C-alpha atoms as an extended CHARMM CRD file, in Angstrom:
* protein
*
       220  EXT
         1         1  UNK       CA             16.1770000000      -14.7820000000       15.9580000000  PROA      1               0.0000000000
         2         2  UNK       CA             16.3070000000      -18.5090000000       15.2540000000  PROA      2               0.0000000000
         3         3  UNK       CA             16.6890000000      -19.2710000000       18.9670000000  PROA      3               0.0000000000
         4         4  UNK       CA             13.7420000000      -17.0090000000       19.7600000000  PROA      4               0.0000000000
         5         5  UNK       CA             11.6150000000      -18.7560000000       17.1520000000  PROA      5               0.0000000000
         6         6  UNK       CA             12.7100000000      -22.1870000000       18.3870000000  PROA      6               0.0000000000
         7         7  UNK       CA             11.9890000000      -21.2590000000       22.0020000000  PROA      7               0.0000000000
         8         8  UNK       CA              8.4980000000      -19.9330000000       21.3350000000  PROA      8               0.0000000000
         9         9  UNK       CA              7.7270000000      -22.8880000000       19.0520000000  PROA      9               0.0000000000
        10        10  UNK       CA              8.7980000000      -25.3780000000       21.7220000000  PROA      10              0.0000000000
        11        11  UNK       CA              6.6840000000      -23.6690000000       24.3660000000  PROA      11              0.0000000000
        12        12  UNK       CA              3.6860000000      -23.4870000000       22.0370000000  PROA      12              0.0000000000
        13        13  UNK       CA              3.9810000000      -27.1660000000       21.1020000000  PROA      13              0.0000000000
        14        14  UNK       CA              3.4590000000      -28.1010000000       24.7590000000  PROA      14              0.0000000000
        15        15  UNK       CA              0.0610000000      -26.4020000000       24.7760000000  PROA      15              0.0000000000
        16        16  UNK       CA             -0.8570000000      -27.1670000000       21.1580000000  PROA      16              0.0000000000
        17        17  UNK       CA              0.8260000000      -30.4100000000       20.0260000000  PROA      17              0.0000000000
        18        18  UNK       CA             -0.2460000000      -29.9670000000       16.4000000000  PROA      18              0.0000000000
        19        19  UNK       CA              1.4420000000      -26.5620000000       16.1750000000  PROA      19              0.0000000000
        20        20  UNK       CA              4.7320000000      -28.2310000000       15.1750000000  PROA      20              0.0000000000
        21        21  UNK       CA              3.4130000000      -28.7040000000       11.6450000000  PROA      21              0.0000000000
        22        22  UNK       CA              2.5490000000      -25.0300000000       11.4250000000  PROA      22              0.0000000000
        23        23  UNK       CA              5.9890000000      -24.0620000000       12.7540000000  PROA      23              0.0000000000
        24        24  UNK       CA              7.6810000000      -26.0640000000       10.0050000000  PROA      24              0.0000000000
        25        25  UNK       CA              5.7530000000      -24.2020000000        7.3110000000  PROA      25              0.0000000000
        26        26  UNK       CA              6.4160000000      -20.8780000000        9.0380000000  PROA      26              0.0000000000
        27        27  UNK       CA             10.1620000000      -21.5280000000        9.0980000000  PROA      27              0.0000000000
        28        28  UNK       CA             10.0240000000      -22.7070000000        5.4800000000  PROA      28              0.0000000000
        29        29  UNK       CA              8.2620000000      -19.4760000000        4.4690000000  PROA      29              0.0000000000
        30        30  UNK       CA             10.8200000000      -17.3590000000        6.3470000000  PROA      30              0.0000000000
        31        31  UNK       CA             13.6580000000      -19.1320000000        4.5350000000  PROA      31              0.0000000000
        32        32  UNK       CA             12.0120000000      -18.4670000000        1.1730000000  PROA      32              0.0000000000
        33        33  UNK       CA             11.5240000000      -14.7860000000        2.0030000000  PROA      33              0.0000000000
        34        34  UNK       CA             15.0930000000      -14.3230000000        3.2650000000  PROA      34              0.0000000000
        35        35  UNK       CA             16.8020000000      -16.1820000000        0.4220000000  PROA      35              0.0000000000
        36        36  UNK       CA             14.3890000000      -14.8730000000       -2.2590000000  PROA      36              0.0000000000
        37        37  UNK       CA             14.5070000000      -18.2930000000       -3.8940000000  PROA      37              0.0000000000
        38        38  UNK       CA             11.1020000000      -17.5030000000       -5.4070000000  PROA      38              0.0000000000
        39        39  UNK       CA              9.3030000000      -14.1530000000       -5.8150000000  PROA      39              0.0000000000
        40        40  UNK       CA              8.0980000000      -12.9280000000       -2.3900000000  PROA      40              0.0000000000
        41        41  UNK       CA              4.4650000000      -12.5870000000       -3.4820000000  PROA      41              0.0000000000
        42        42  UNK       CA              4.3120000000      -16.2720000000       -4.4310000000  PROA      42              0.0000000000
        43        43  UNK       CA              5.4370000000      -17.5550000000       -1.0190000000  PROA      43              0.0000000000
        44        44  UNK       CA              1.9630000000      -17.2420000000        0.4960000000  PROA      44              0.0000000000
        45        45  UNK       CA              0.3480000000      -19.0550000000       -2.4370000000  PROA      45              0.0000000000
        46        46  UNK       CA              2.9440000000      -21.8300000000       -2.2360000000  PROA      46              0.0000000000
        47        47  UNK       CA              2.3780000000      -22.3390000000        1.4940000000  PROA      47              0.0000000000
        48        48  UNK       CA             -1.4000000000      -22.4820000000        1.0360000000  PROA      48              0.0000000000
        49        49  UNK       CA             -0.9280000000      -25.0520000000       -1.7260000000  PROA      49              0.0000000000
        50        50  UNK       CA              1.2810000000      -27.1830000000        0.5130000000  PROA      50              0.0000000000
        51        51  UNK       CA             -1.2560000000      -27.0180000000        3.3270000000  PROA      51              0.0000000000
        52        52  UNK       CA             -4.0640000000      -28.1390000000        1.0290000000  PROA      52              0.0000000000
        53        53  UNK       CA             -2.0960000000      -30.9820000000       -0.5850000000  PROA      53              0.0000000000
        54        54  UNK       CA             -0.2680000000      -32.3060000000        2.4700000000  PROA      54              0.0000000000
        55        55  UNK       CA             -2.5830000000      -31.5760000000        5.3900000000  PROA      55              0.0000000000
        56        56  UNK       CA             -5.9880000000      -31.6040000000        3.6990000000  PROA      56              0.0000000000
        57        57  UNK       CA             -8.5960000000      -34.0500000000        5.0010000000  PROA      57              0.0000000000
        58        58  UNK       CA            -11.9390000000      -35.1740000000        3.6500000000  PROA      58              0.0000000000
        59        59  UNK       CA            -13.5640000000      -34.9300000000        7.0530000000  PROA      59              0.0000000000
        60        60  UNK       CA            -12.3730000000      -31.3740000000        7.6240000000  PROA      60              0.0000000000
        61        61  UNK       CA            -14.7570000000      -28.5600000000        8.4710000000  PROA      61              0.0000000000
        62        62  UNK       CA            -16.3060000000      -26.4200000000        5.8170000000  PROA      62              0.0000000000
        63        63  UNK       CA            -13.6080000000      -23.9830000000        4.7510000000  PROA      63              0.0000000000
        64        64  UNK       CA            -16.0310000000      -21.4260000000        3.3190000000  PROA      64              0.0000000000
        65        65  UNK       CA            -16.4770000000      -19.6380000000        6.6270000000  PROA      65              0.0000000000
        66        66  UNK       CA            -12.7180000000      -19.0570000000        6.6940000000  PROA      66              0.0000000000
        67        67  UNK       CA            -12.3740000000      -18.1630000000        3.0270000000  PROA      67              0.0000000000
        68        68  UNK       CA            -15.2950000000      -15.7360000000        2.9390000000  PROA      68              0.0000000000
        69        69  UNK       CA            -13.0950000000      -12.9940000000        4.3750000000  PROA      69              0.0000000000
        70        70  UNK       CA            -11.1430000000      -13.0690000000        1.1010000000  PROA      70              0.0000000000
        71        71  UNK       CA            -14.2570000000      -11.9040000000       -0.7340000000  PROA      71              0.0000000000
        72        72  UNK       CA            -14.8770000000       -9.0070000000        1.6280000000  PROA      72              0.0000000000
        73        73  UNK       CA            -15.9870000000       -5.8750000000       -0.2090000000  PROA      73              0.0000000000
        74        74  UNK       CA            -13.1590000000       -3.8330000000        1.3330000000  PROA      74              0.0000000000
        75        75  UNK       CA            -10.5570000000       -6.1880000000       -0.1430000000  PROA      75              0.0000000000
        76        76  UNK       CA            -12.1320000000       -5.9850000000       -3.5960000000  PROA      76              0.0000000000
        77        77  UNK       CA            -12.3510000000       -2.2080000000       -3.3010000000  PROA      77              0.0000000000
        78        78  UNK       CA             -8.6210000000       -1.9210000000       -2.7330000000  PROA      78              0.0000000000
        79        79  UNK       CA             -7.9010000000       -4.5580000000       -5.3350000000  PROA      79              0.0000000000
        80        80  UNK       CA             -9.7410000000       -2.3420000000       -7.8090000000  PROA      80              0.0000000000
        81        81  UNK       CA             -7.4940000000        0.5490000000       -6.7930000000  PROA      81              0.0000000000
        82        82  UNK       CA             -4.4100000000       -1.5510000000       -7.5060000000  PROA      82              0.0000000000
        83        83  UNK       CA             -5.8990000000       -2.5540000000      -10.8640000000  PROA      83              0.0000000000
        84        84  UNK       CA             -6.3850000000        1.1260000000      -11.7320000000  PROA      84              0.0000000000
        85        85  UNK       CA             -2.7750000000        1.9100000000      -10.8630000000  PROA      85              0.0000000000
        86        86  UNK       CA             -1.4930000000       -1.0430000000      -12.8890000000  PROA      86              0.0000000000
        87        87  UNK       CA             -3.6950000000       -0.0730000000      -15.8450000000  PROA      87              0.0000000000
        88        88  UNK       CA             -2.2950000000        3.4680000000      -15.7720000000  PROA      88              0.0000000000
        89        89  UNK       CA              1.2420000000        2.0750000000      -15.8660000000  PROA      89              0.0000000000
        90        90  UNK       CA              0.4500000000       -0.3800000000      -18.6760000000  PROA      90              0.0000000000
        91        91  UNK       CA             -1.1460000000        2.3220000000      -20.8350000000  PROA      91              0.0000000000
        92        92  UNK       CA              1.4630000000        4.9590000000      -19.8710000000  PROA      92              0.0000000000
        93        93  UNK       CA             -1.3780000000        7.2160000000      -18.7500000000  PROA      93              0.0000000000
        94        94  UNK       CA              0.5950000000        8.2040000000      -15.6540000000  PROA      94              0.0000000000
        95        95  UNK       CA              3.5150000000        9.4000000000      -17.7930000000  PROA      95              0.0000000000
        96        96  UNK       CA              1.1400000000       11.2710000000      -20.0980000000  PROA      96              0.0000000000
        97        97  UNK       CA             -0.4560000000       13.0780000000      -17.1630000000  PROA      97              0.0000000000
        98        98  UNK       CA              2.9300000000       14.1030000000      -15.7940000000  PROA      98              0.0000000000
        99        99  UNK       CA              4.0760000000       15.3730000000      -19.1980000000  PROA      99              0.0000000000
       100       100  UNK       CA              1.0200000000       17.6210000000      -19.4190000000  PROA      100             0.0000000000
       101       101  UNK       CA              0.7190000000       18.7370000000      -15.8030000000  PROA      101             0.0000000000
       102       102  UNK       CA              4.2610000000       18.9360000000      -14.4390000000  PROA      102             0.0000000000
       103       103  UNK       CA              5.5480000000       21.6390000000      -16.8740000000  PROA      103             0.0000000000
       104       104  UNK       CA              2.8670000000       23.9770000000      -15.5100000000  PROA      104             0.0000000000
       105       105  UNK       CA              4.7820000000       24.1140000000      -12.2170000000  PROA      105             0.0000000000
       106       106  UNK       CA              8.0050000000       25.3730000000      -13.8080000000  PROA      106             0.0000000000
       107       107  UNK       CA             11.5770000000       24.1650000000      -13.3390000000  PROA      107             0.0000000000
       108       108  UNK       CA             12.2240000000       25.3800000000       -9.8000000000  PROA      108             0.0000000000
       109       109  UNK       CA             12.8570000000       22.2620000000       -7.6380000000  PROA      109             0.0000000000
       110       110  UNK       CA             10.5410000000       23.6300000000       -4.9520000000  PROA      110             0.0000000000
       111       111  UNK       CA              7.6150000000       23.8620000000       -7.3370000000  PROA      111             0.0000000000
       112       112  UNK       CA              8.4830000000       20.5650000000       -9.0180000000  PROA      112             0.0000000000
       113       113  UNK       CA              8.1820000000       18.9720000000       -5.5750000000  PROA      113             0.0000000000
       114       114  UNK       CA              4.9080000000       20.7990000000       -4.9730000000  PROA      114             0.0000000000
       115       115  UNK       CA              3.5160000000       19.7330000000       -8.3470000000  PROA      115             0.0000000000
       116       116  UNK       CA              4.3920000000       16.0700000000       -7.8530000000  PROA      116             0.0000000000
       117       117  UNK       CA              2.9670000000       16.0800000000       -4.3290000000  PROA      117             0.0000000000
       118       118  UNK       CA             -0.2600000000       17.6930000000       -5.5330000000  PROA      118             0.0000000000
       119       119  UNK       CA             -0.6460000000       15.2640000000       -8.4510000000  PROA      119             0.0000000000
       120       120  UNK       CA              0.0650000000       12.3170000000       -6.1370000000  PROA      120             0.0000000000
       121       121  UNK       CA             -2.5010000000       13.4890000000       -3.5840000000  PROA      121             0.0000000000
       122       122  UNK       CA             -5.2020000000       13.9030000000       -6.2360000000  PROA      122             0.0000000000
       123       123  UNK       CA             -4.5190000000       10.4960000000       -7.7780000000  PROA      123             0.0000000000
       124       124  UNK       CA             -4.4860000000        8.8830000000       -4.3400000000  PROA      124             0.0000000000
       125       125  UNK       CA             -8.1250000000        9.8720000000       -3.9020000000  PROA      125             0.0000000000
       126       126  UNK       CA             -9.1190000000        7.4560000000       -6.6680000000  PROA      126             0.0000000000
       127       127  UNK       CA             -6.6660000000        4.6440000000       -5.9550000000  PROA      127             0.0000000000
       128       128  UNK       CA             -5.0600000000        3.0700000000       -2.9340000000  PROA      128             0.0000000000
       129       129  UNK       CA             -2.3980000000        5.3260000000       -1.4410000000  PROA      129             0.0000000000
       130       130  UNK       CA              0.0460000000        2.4030000000       -1.5250000000  PROA      130             0.0000000000
       131       131  UNK       CA             -0.5730000000        1.7530000000       -5.2250000000  PROA      131             0.0000000000
       132       132  UNK       CA             -0.2940000000        5.4710000000       -5.9950000000  PROA      132             0.0000000000
       133       133  UNK       CA              3.0550000000        5.7150000000       -4.2140000000  PROA      133             0.0000000000
       134       134  UNK       CA              4.4790000000        2.7250000000       -6.0950000000  PROA      134             0.0000000000
       135       135  UNK       CA              3.2010000000        4.0690000000       -9.4140000000  PROA      135             0.0000000000
       136       136  UNK       CA              4.5250000000        7.6040000000       -8.8990000000  PROA      136             0.0000000000
       137       137  UNK       CA              7.9610000000        6.4740000000       -7.6980000000  PROA      137             0.0000000000
       138       138  UNK       CA              8.2770000000        4.2520000000      -10.7770000000  PROA      138             0.0000000000
       139       139  UNK       CA              7.0490000000        7.0340000000      -13.0750000000  PROA      139             0.0000000000
       140       140  UNK       CA              9.5490000000        9.6400000000      -11.8800000000  PROA      140             0.0000000000
       141       141  UNK       CA             12.4730000000        7.1980000000      -11.7540000000  PROA      141             0.0000000000
       142       142  UNK       CA             14.1060000000        9.0150000000      -14.7370000000  PROA      142             0.0000000000
       143       143  UNK       CA             14.3640000000       12.0890000000      -12.4980000000  PROA      143             0.0000000000
       144       144  UNK       CA             16.3030000000       10.0750000000       -9.9290000000  PROA      144             0.0000000000
       145       145  UNK       CA             18.5940000000        8.7840000000      -12.6860000000  PROA      145             0.0000000000
       146       146  UNK       CA             19.6710000000       12.3350000000      -13.5660000000  PROA      146             0.0000000000
       147       147  UNK       CA             20.2860000000       13.3310000000       -9.9450000000  PROA      147             0.0000000000
       148       148  UNK       CA             22.8350000000       12.2450000000       -7.4000000000  PROA      148             0.0000000000
       149       149  UNK       CA             21.5440000000        9.7200000000       -4.8770000000  PROA      149             0.0000000000
       150       150  UNK       CA             22.2360000000       12.1760000000       -2.0670000000  PROA      150             0.0000000000
       151       151  UNK       CA             20.7470000000       15.1690000000       -3.8790000000  PROA      151             0.0000000000
       152       152  UNK       CA             18.3000000000       17.1640000000       -1.7980000000  PROA      152             0.0000000000
       153       153  UNK       CA             15.5850000000       16.9130000000       -4.4650000000  PROA      153             0.0000000000
       154       154  UNK       CA             15.8430000000       13.1090000000       -4.5600000000  PROA      154             0.0000000000
       155       155  UNK       CA             15.4010000000       12.8310000000       -0.8150000000  PROA      155             0.0000000000
       156       156  UNK       CA             12.6300000000       15.4200000000       -0.8230000000  PROA      156             0.0000000000
       157       157  UNK       CA             10.7120000000       13.5080000000       -3.5030000000  PROA      157             0.0000000000
       158       158  UNK       CA             11.1110000000       10.1920000000       -1.6830000000  PROA      158             0.0000000000
       159       159  UNK       CA              9.6190000000       11.8010000000        1.4140000000  PROA      159             0.0000000000
       160       160  UNK       CA              7.0610000000       14.0360000000       -0.2590000000  PROA      160             0.0000000000
       161       161  UNK       CA              5.3900000000       11.5480000000       -2.6020000000  PROA      161             0.0000000000
       162       162  UNK       CA              4.5170000000        8.8960000000        0.0400000000  PROA      162             0.0000000000
       163       163  UNK       CA              3.3780000000       11.6550000000        2.4070000000  PROA      163             0.0000000000
       164       164  UNK       CA              1.1880000000       13.2090000000       -0.2930000000  PROA      164             0.0000000000
       165       165  UNK       CA             -0.3120000000        9.8200000000       -1.1780000000  PROA      165             0.0000000000
       166       166  UNK       CA             -1.1340000000        9.1620000000        2.4640000000  PROA      166             0.0000000000
       167       167  UNK       CA             -2.6460000000       12.6240000000        2.9430000000  PROA      167             0.0000000000
       168       168  UNK       CA             -4.6470000000       12.5270000000       -0.2920000000  PROA      168             0.0000000000
       169       169  UNK       CA             -5.9790000000        9.0660000000        0.5020000000  PROA      169             0.0000000000
       170       170  UNK       CA             -7.7510000000       10.4250000000        3.5690000000  PROA      170             0.0000000000
       171       171  UNK       CA            -10.2350000000       12.2740000000        1.3620000000  PROA      171             0.0000000000
       172       172  UNK       CA            -12.0540000000        9.2590000000       -0.1060000000  PROA      172             0.0000000000
       173       173  UNK       CA            -13.2030000000        5.7880000000        0.8840000000  PROA      173             0.0000000000
       174       174  UNK       CA            -10.9270000000        3.9690000000       -1.5390000000  PROA      174             0.0000000000
       175       175  UNK       CA             -7.8580000000        6.0650000000       -0.8010000000  PROA      175             0.0000000000
       176       176  UNK       CA             -7.1230000000        4.7770000000        2.6910000000  PROA      176             0.0000000000
       177       177  UNK       CA             -7.7960000000        1.4130000000        4.4010000000  PROA      177             0.0000000000
       178       178  UNK       CA             -9.1460000000        2.9700000000        7.6450000000  PROA      178             0.0000000000
       179       179  UNK       CA            -11.7900000000        4.8690000000        5.6640000000  PROA      179             0.0000000000
       180       180  UNK       CA            -12.9720000000        1.7420000000        3.8640000000  PROA      180             0.0000000000
       181       181  UNK       CA            -13.0020000000       -0.3460000000        7.0390000000  PROA      181             0.0000000000
       182       182  UNK       CA            -14.9740000000        2.3180000000        8.9200000000  PROA      182             0.0000000000
       183       183  UNK       CA            -17.4480000000        2.6520000000        6.0530000000  PROA      183             0.0000000000
       184       184  UNK       CA            -17.8860000000       -1.1360000000        5.7840000000  PROA      184             0.0000000000
       185       185  UNK       CA            -19.2310000000       -1.3290000000        9.3480000000  PROA      185             0.0000000000
       186       186  UNK       CA            -22.4790000000        0.2640000000        8.1710000000  PROA      186             0.0000000000
       187       187  UNK       CA            -22.4330000000        2.7430000000       11.0500000000  PROA      187             0.0000000000
       188       188  UNK       CA            -21.5670000000        5.5880000000        8.6760000000  PROA      188             0.0000000000
       189       189  UNK       CA            -23.9230000000        6.4370000000        5.8380000000  PROA      189             0.0000000000
       190       190  UNK       CA            -22.5880000000        7.5810000000        2.4870000000  PROA      190             0.0000000000
       191       191  UNK       CA            -24.2570000000       10.9810000000        2.8740000000  PROA      191             0.0000000000
       192       192  UNK       CA            -22.5770000000       11.4140000000        6.2600000000  PROA      192             0.0000000000
       193       193  UNK       CA            -19.2320000000       10.4270000000        4.8110000000  PROA      193             0.0000000000
       194       194  UNK       CA            -19.6150000000       12.9350000000        1.9800000000  PROA      194             0.0000000000
       195       195  UNK       CA            -20.5060000000       15.6900000000        4.4280000000  PROA      195             0.0000000000
       196       196  UNK       CA            -17.5840000000       14.8400000000        6.6710000000  PROA      196             0.0000000000
       197       197  UNK       CA            -15.3430000000       14.3120000000        3.6630000000  PROA      197             0.0000000000
       198       198  UNK       CA            -15.8740000000       17.8710000000        2.4560000000  PROA      198             0.0000000000
       199       199  UNK       CA            -14.7560000000       19.3680000000        5.7470000000  PROA      199             0.0000000000
       200       200  UNK       CA            -12.3260000000       16.7800000000        7.1120000000  PROA      200             0.0000000000
       201       201  UNK       CA            -11.4570000000       14.6280000000        4.1150000000  PROA      201             0.0000000000
       202       202  UNK       CA            -10.7240000000       17.4680000000        1.6810000000  PROA      202             0.0000000000
       203       203  UNK       CA             -9.9250000000       20.5590000000        3.7340000000  PROA      203             0.0000000000
       204       204  UNK       CA             -7.7520000000       18.5910000000        6.1660000000  PROA      204             0.0000000000
       205       205  UNK       CA             -5.5890000000       16.9360000000        3.4800000000  PROA      205             0.0000000000
       206       206  UNK       CA             -5.3460000000       20.2280000000        1.5640000000  PROA      206             0.0000000000
       207       207  UNK       CA             -3.9140000000       22.0060000000        4.5890000000  PROA      207             0.0000000000
       208       208  UNK       CA             -1.7710000000       19.0010000000        5.5020000000  PROA      208             0.0000000000
       209       209  UNK       CA             -0.1600000000       18.7220000000        2.0750000000  PROA      209             0.0000000000
       210       210  UNK       CA              0.6600000000       22.4450000000        2.0600000000  PROA      210             0.0000000000
       211       211  UNK       CA              2.1870000000       22.1160000000        5.5190000000  PROA      211             0.0000000000
       212       212  UNK       CA              4.0780000000       18.9550000000        4.5020000000  PROA      212             0.0000000000
       213       213  UNK       CA              5.4860000000       20.6480000000        1.3960000000  PROA      213             0.0000000000
       214       214  UNK       CA              6.5940000000       23.6230000000        3.4840000000  PROA      214             0.0000000000
       215       215  UNK       CA              8.3730000000       21.4060000000        6.0340000000  PROA      215             0.0000000000
       216       216  UNK       CA             10.1320000000       19.2890000000        3.3750000000  PROA      216             0.0000000000
       217       217  UNK       CA             11.1580000000       22.4570000000        1.5290000000  PROA      217             0.0000000000
       218       218  UNK       CA             12.7450000000       23.8160000000        4.7140000000  PROA      218             0.0000000000
       219       219  UNK       CA             14.5820000000       20.5590000000        5.3900000000  PROA      219             0.0000000000
       220       220  UNK       CA             15.8840000000       19.9710000000        1.8560000000  PROA      220             0.0000000000
């Protein structure tokens, strides 16, 4: 991998002489990610800080046209979904919901799987499917602690919850990145999305989650 990186960097430096500086920071970032010397999420911030402090120039172009993409409405929409998921974890609202809803599905592992998939799909409609998956896996971690790592229910839950979050996220704009990106183009009106969401965004995921539960139940 190092030889491949070195070879492509050498070839690129012939065409773009200044790319060597970028290659150094790229290799530095890879080393930080691999060694986990600092938390992975802070690597990007550290690299940006280095670029500003070391390579910044007073006569540089206006950076606003490059930074405006960070304030895109789609990014803030998904950031809000992550905030909702984090708020539910901080206030233990996710655990409270599971304590009230999960007993209604009984103690049969098949229906426990169905209940968790259904709850995940519904919550994914109001938050990012990625945030919902992370929240639900963390919430049901006590279940994994009581089961063997190779237990069928453990594997079924680890497959069913991400699948349910992905399927449920198709029903709303905030639930799935493709929906938000398509809506942000302005080519789809909100009324059209609601009309299509009733047929495709709700009926489709409903049938898909039932089919997914049936397949996972057969496998595990």
